[in-house]
PDB file of C-alpha atoms in Angstrom:
ATOM      1  CA  MET A 401       1.532 -13.829  14.431  1.00  0.00           C
ATOM      2  CA  SER A 402       2.062  -9.984  13.767  1.00  0.00           C
ATOM      3  CA  HIS A 403       5.134  -8.002  14.028  1.00  0.00           C
ATOM      4  CA  TYR A 404       5.791  -4.565  14.901  1.00  0.00           C
ATOM      5  CA  HIS A 405       6.858  -3.297  11.549  1.00  0.00           C
ATOM      6  CA  ALA A 406       4.857  -3.949   8.308  1.00  0.00           C
ATOM      7  CA  VAL A 407       5.595  -2.427   4.544  1.00  0.00           C
ATOM      8  CA  VAL A 408       3.208  -2.883   1.936  1.00  0.00           C
ATOM      9  CA  TRP A 409       4.318  -2.697  -1.694  1.00  0.00           C
ATOM     10  CA  VAL A 410       1.419  -1.230  -3.916  1.00  0.00           C
ATOM     11  CA  ASP A 411       0.233  -0.711  -7.294  1.00  0.00           C
ATOM     12  CA  HIS A 412      -3.524  -0.824  -8.750  1.00  0.00           C
ATOM     13  CA  ALA A 413      -2.643  -4.616  -9.552  1.00  0.00           C
ATOM     14  CA  GLN A 414      -1.760  -6.217  -6.352  1.00  0.00           C
ATOM     15  CA  ALA A 415      -0.265  -5.169  -2.826  1.00  0.00           C
ATOM     16  CA  ARG A 416       2.311  -7.383  -1.206  1.00  0.00           C
ATOM     17  CA  VAL A 417       2.311  -6.941   2.854  1.00  0.00           C
ATOM     18  CA  MET A 418       4.687  -7.952   4.723  1.00  0.00           C
ATOM     19  CA  HIS A 419       5.178  -7.922   8.777  1.00  0.00           C
ATOM     20  CA  VAL A 420       8.897  -7.928   9.337  1.00  0.00           C
ATOM     21  CA  SER A 421      10.964  -8.649  12.310  1.00  0.00           C
ATOM     22  CA  PRO A 422      14.741  -9.112  12.315  1.00  0.00           C
ATOM     23  CA  ASP A 423      14.185 -12.978  12.464  1.00  0.00           C
ATOM     24  CA  ASP A 424      10.792 -13.515  10.488  1.00  0.00           C
ATOM     25  CA  VAL A 425       8.880 -12.543   7.735  1.00  0.00           C
ATOM     26  CA  GLU A 426       4.922 -13.098   7.431  1.00  0.00           C
ATOM     27  CA  LYS A 427       3.479 -12.367   3.837  1.00  0.00           C
ATOM     28  CA  ALA A 428       0.296 -11.509   2.160  1.00  0.00           C
ATOM     29  CA  VAL A 429      -0.735 -10.812  -1.544  1.00  0.00           C
ATOM     30  CA  VAL A 430      -3.875  -8.586  -1.647  1.00  0.00           C
ATOM     31  CA  LYS A 431      -5.384  -8.442  -5.325  1.00  0.00           C
ATOM     32  CA  PRO A 432      -8.323  -6.065  -6.434  1.00  0.00           C
ATOM     33  CA  GLU A 433     -11.519  -8.266  -6.484  1.00  0.00           C
ATOM     34  CA  HIS A 434     -12.302  -6.216 -10.180  1.00  0.00           C
ATOM     35  CA  PRO A 435      -8.947  -5.534 -11.326  1.00  0.00           C
ATOM     36  CA  HIS A 436      -8.964  -2.068 -13.786  1.00  0.00           C
ATOM     37  CA  LYS A 437      -7.640  -3.064 -17.275  1.00  0.00           C
ATOM     38  CA  HIS A 438      -7.317   0.784 -17.907  1.00  0.00           C
ATOM     39  CA  LEU A 439      -6.925   3.384 -15.119  1.00  0.00           C
ATOM     40  CA  HIS A 440      -7.097   6.192 -17.595  1.00  0.00           C
ATOM     41  CA  HIS A 441      -9.741   6.882 -20.181  1.00  0.00           C
ATOM     42  CA  LYS A 442      -9.939   9.272 -22.967  1.00  0.00           C
ATOM     43  CA  ARG A 443     -11.136  12.944 -21.042  1.00  0.00           C
ATOM     44  CA  GLY A 444     -14.748  13.512 -21.541  1.00  0.00           C
ATOM     45  CA  THR A 445     -15.958  10.121 -22.703  1.00  0.00           C
ATOM     46  CA  ILE A 446     -18.961   9.277 -21.359  1.00  0.00           C
ATOM     47  CA  GLU A 447     -19.077   6.804 -18.184  1.00  0.00           C
ATOM     48  CA  ASN A 448     -22.489   5.821 -16.688  1.00  0.00           C
ATOM     49  CA  GLY A 449     -24.213   8.222 -18.510  1.00  0.00           C
ATOM     50  CA  ASP A 450     -22.057  11.134 -17.164  1.00  0.00           C
ATOM     51  CA  VAL A 451     -19.240  13.274 -18.842  1.00  0.00           C
ATOM     52  CA  GLY A 452     -16.098  11.250 -17.015  1.00  0.00           C
ATOM     53  CA  THR A 453     -13.008  12.910 -15.750  1.00  0.00           C
ATOM     54  CA  GLY A 454     -10.504  10.441 -17.725  1.00  0.00           C
ATOM     55  CA  ARG A 455      -9.911   8.491 -14.516  1.00  0.00           C
ATOM     56  CA  SER A 456     -11.259   5.521 -13.132  1.00  0.00           C
ATOM     57  CA  PRO A 457     -12.560   5.378  -9.532  1.00  0.00           C
ATOM     58  CA  GLU A 458     -10.459   3.868  -6.858  1.00  0.00           C
ATOM     59  CA  ASP A 459     -11.433   0.644  -5.776  1.00  0.00           C
ATOM     60  CA  GLN A 460     -12.038   1.213  -1.955  1.00  0.00           C
ATOM     61  CA  HIS A 461     -12.548  -2.566  -1.145  1.00  0.00           C
ATOM     62  CA  TYR A 462      -9.030  -3.154  -2.464  1.00  0.00           C
ATOM     63  CA  TYR A 463      -7.805  -0.848  -0.117  1.00  0.00           C
ATOM     64  CA  HIS A 464      -9.892  -1.787   2.785  1.00  0.00           C
ATOM     65  CA  ALA A 465      -8.335  -5.339   2.262  1.00  0.00           C
ATOM     66  CA  ILE A 466      -4.968  -3.767   2.367  1.00  0.00           C
ATOM     67  CA  ILE A 467      -5.678  -2.158   5.720  1.00  0.00           C
ATOM     68  CA  GLU A 468      -7.115  -5.594   7.009  1.00  0.00           C
ATOM     69  CA  ALA A 469      -4.107  -7.272   6.119  1.00  0.00           C
ATOM     70  CA  LEU A 470      -1.741  -4.309   7.905  1.00  0.00           C
ATOM     71  CA  ALA A 471      -3.525  -5.410  11.242  1.00  0.00           C
ATOM     72  CA  GLY A 472      -1.188  -5.576  14.257  1.00  0.00           C
ATOM     73  CA  ALA A 473       1.756  -3.709  13.040  1.00  0.00           C
ATOM     74  CA  GLN A 474       2.769  -0.814  14.930  1.00  0.00           C
ATOM     75  CA  GLU A 475       4.611   1.018  12.258  1.00  0.00           C
ATOM     76  CA  ILE A 476       3.835   0.877   8.484  1.00  0.00           C
ATOM     77  CA  LEU A 477       6.026   1.544   5.624  1.00  0.00           C
ATOM     78  CA  ILE A 478       3.879   2.264   2.352  1.00  0.00           C
ATOM     79  CA  VAL A 479       6.083   1.869  -0.498  1.00  0.00           C
ATOM     80  CA  GLY A 480       5.224   1.280  -4.504  1.00  0.00           C
ATOM     81  CA  PRO A 481       5.775   2.698  -8.102  1.00  0.00           C
ATOM     82  CA  GLY A 482       3.088   4.918  -8.518  1.00  0.00           C
ATOM     83  CA  GLN A 483       0.057   6.801  -7.337  1.00  0.00           C
ATOM     84  CA  ALA A 484      -1.741   3.829  -5.566  1.00  0.00           C
ATOM     85  CA  LYS A 485       0.694   4.023  -2.284  1.00  0.00           C
ATOM     86  CA  LEU A 486      -1.006   7.977  -2.044  1.00  0.00           C
ATOM     87  CA  ALA A 487      -4.812   6.325  -2.698  1.00  0.00           C
ATOM     88  CA  LEU A 488      -4.136   3.781   0.039  1.00  0.00           C
ATOM     89  CA  LEU A 489      -2.792   6.763   2.527  1.00  0.00           C
ATOM     90  CA  LYS A 490      -5.922   8.735   1.347  1.00  0.00           C
ATOM     91  CA  HIS A 491      -8.098   5.845   2.105  1.00  0.00           C
ATOM     92  CA  ALA A 492      -6.665   4.844   5.778  1.00  0.00           C
ATOM     93  CA  HIS A 493      -6.930   8.440   6.456  1.00  0.00           C
ATOM     94  CA  ALA A 494     -10.677   8.638   5.416  1.00  0.00           C
ATOM     95  CA  HIS A 495     -11.967   5.060   6.743  1.00  0.00           C
ATOM     96  CA  ASP A 496      -9.320   4.117   9.463  1.00  0.00           C
ATOM     97  CA  PRO A 497      -7.527   6.724  11.234  1.00  0.00           C
ATOM     98  CA  LYS A 498      -6.123   4.210  13.947  1.00  0.00           C
ATOM     99  CA  VAL A 499      -4.046   2.605  11.319  1.00  0.00           C
ATOM    100  CA  ALA A 500      -3.192   6.191   9.406  1.00  0.00           C
ATOM    101  CA  GLU A 501      -1.599   7.335  12.444  1.00  0.00           C
ATOM    102  CA  LYS A 502       0.831   3.961  12.238  1.00  0.00           C
ATOM    103  CA  ILE A 503       2.010   4.776   8.895  1.00  0.00           C
ATOM    104  CA  VAL A 504       5.544   6.516   9.240  1.00  0.00           C
ATOM    105  CA  GLY A 505       6.773   6.628   5.613  1.00  0.00           C
ATOM    106  CA  ILE A 506       5.619   6.608   2.017  1.00  0.00           C
ATOM    107  CA  GLU A 507       8.285   5.914  -0.391  1.00  0.00           C
ATOM    108  CA  THR A 508       8.832   5.355  -4.292  1.00  0.00           C
ATOM    109  CA  VAL A 509      10.163   1.677  -4.996  1.00  0.00           C
ATOM    110  CA  ASP A 510      10.063   0.353  -8.568  1.00  0.00           C
ATOM    111  CA  HIS A 511       9.213  -3.272  -8.533  1.00  0.00           C
ATOM    112  CA  PRO A 512      11.636  -5.260  -5.917  1.00  0.00           C
ATOM    113  CA  THR A 513      11.829  -9.170  -5.209  1.00  0.00           C
ATOM    114  CA  ASP A 514      10.548 -10.051  -1.772  1.00  0.00           C
ATOM    115  CA  GLY A 515      14.146 -10.610  -0.556  1.00  0.00           C
ATOM    116  CA  GLN A 516      14.874  -6.867  -1.605  1.00  0.00           C
ATOM    117  CA  LEU A 517      11.594  -5.549  -0.230  1.00  0.00           C
ATOM    118  CA  VAL A 518      12.437  -7.515   3.414  1.00  0.00           C
ATOM    119  CA  ALA A 519      16.106  -6.135   2.958  1.00  0.00           C
ATOM    120  CA  TYR A 520      14.670  -2.453   2.012  1.00  0.00           C
ATOM    121  CA  THR A 521      12.120  -2.451   5.173  1.00  0.00           C
ATOM    122  CA  ARG A 522      14.619  -3.690   7.522  1.00  0.00           C
ATOM    123  CA  LYS A 523      17.336  -0.765   6.692  1.00  0.00           C
ATOM    124  CA  TYR A 524      14.354   1.729   6.521  1.00  0.00           C
ATOM    125  CA  PHE A 525      13.246   0.878  10.133  1.00  0.00           C
ATOM    126  CA  VAL A 526      16.756   0.433  11.783  1.00  0.00           C
ATOM    127  CA  ALA A 527      17.607   4.262  10.166  1.00  0.00           C
ATOM    128  CA  LYS A 528      14.301   5.183  11.779  1.00  0.00           C
ATOM    129  CA  ASP A 529      14.944   3.988  14.894  1.00  0.00           C
ATOM    130  CA  ARG A 530      18.437   5.242  14.970  1.00  0.00           C
ATOM    131  CA  MET A 531      16.985   8.916  14.513  1.00  0.00           C
ATOM    132  CA  LEU A 532      14.553   8.633  17.450  1.00  0.00           C
TER     133      LEU A 532
END
């Protein structure tokens, strides 16, 4: 069963996707198939025969799996501690514009518990709905 609101807490190691209603929460955890041990490398090192930029490429399969886990949500909040939330937004715009249209906010949030994340999400959407 899908809910109207969804939140995804994302970093490069995992994504916690929650579909939230006033009375219920559905949770899924998405992890990359091949997690990166190091996202950054020394600039100018040789990567696959080319001089590298110092950054590992984004895992597009990981972001696609997160987008699939958000199916059914009408409004989506993306949160997380680092740059993965922006990479997810970029992926949504490039590969799934219908989902990108449903993203209503991006917030920097450290490492909350599931309960804290649900409370944050409910508070966020109540405030957003009041503004409308």
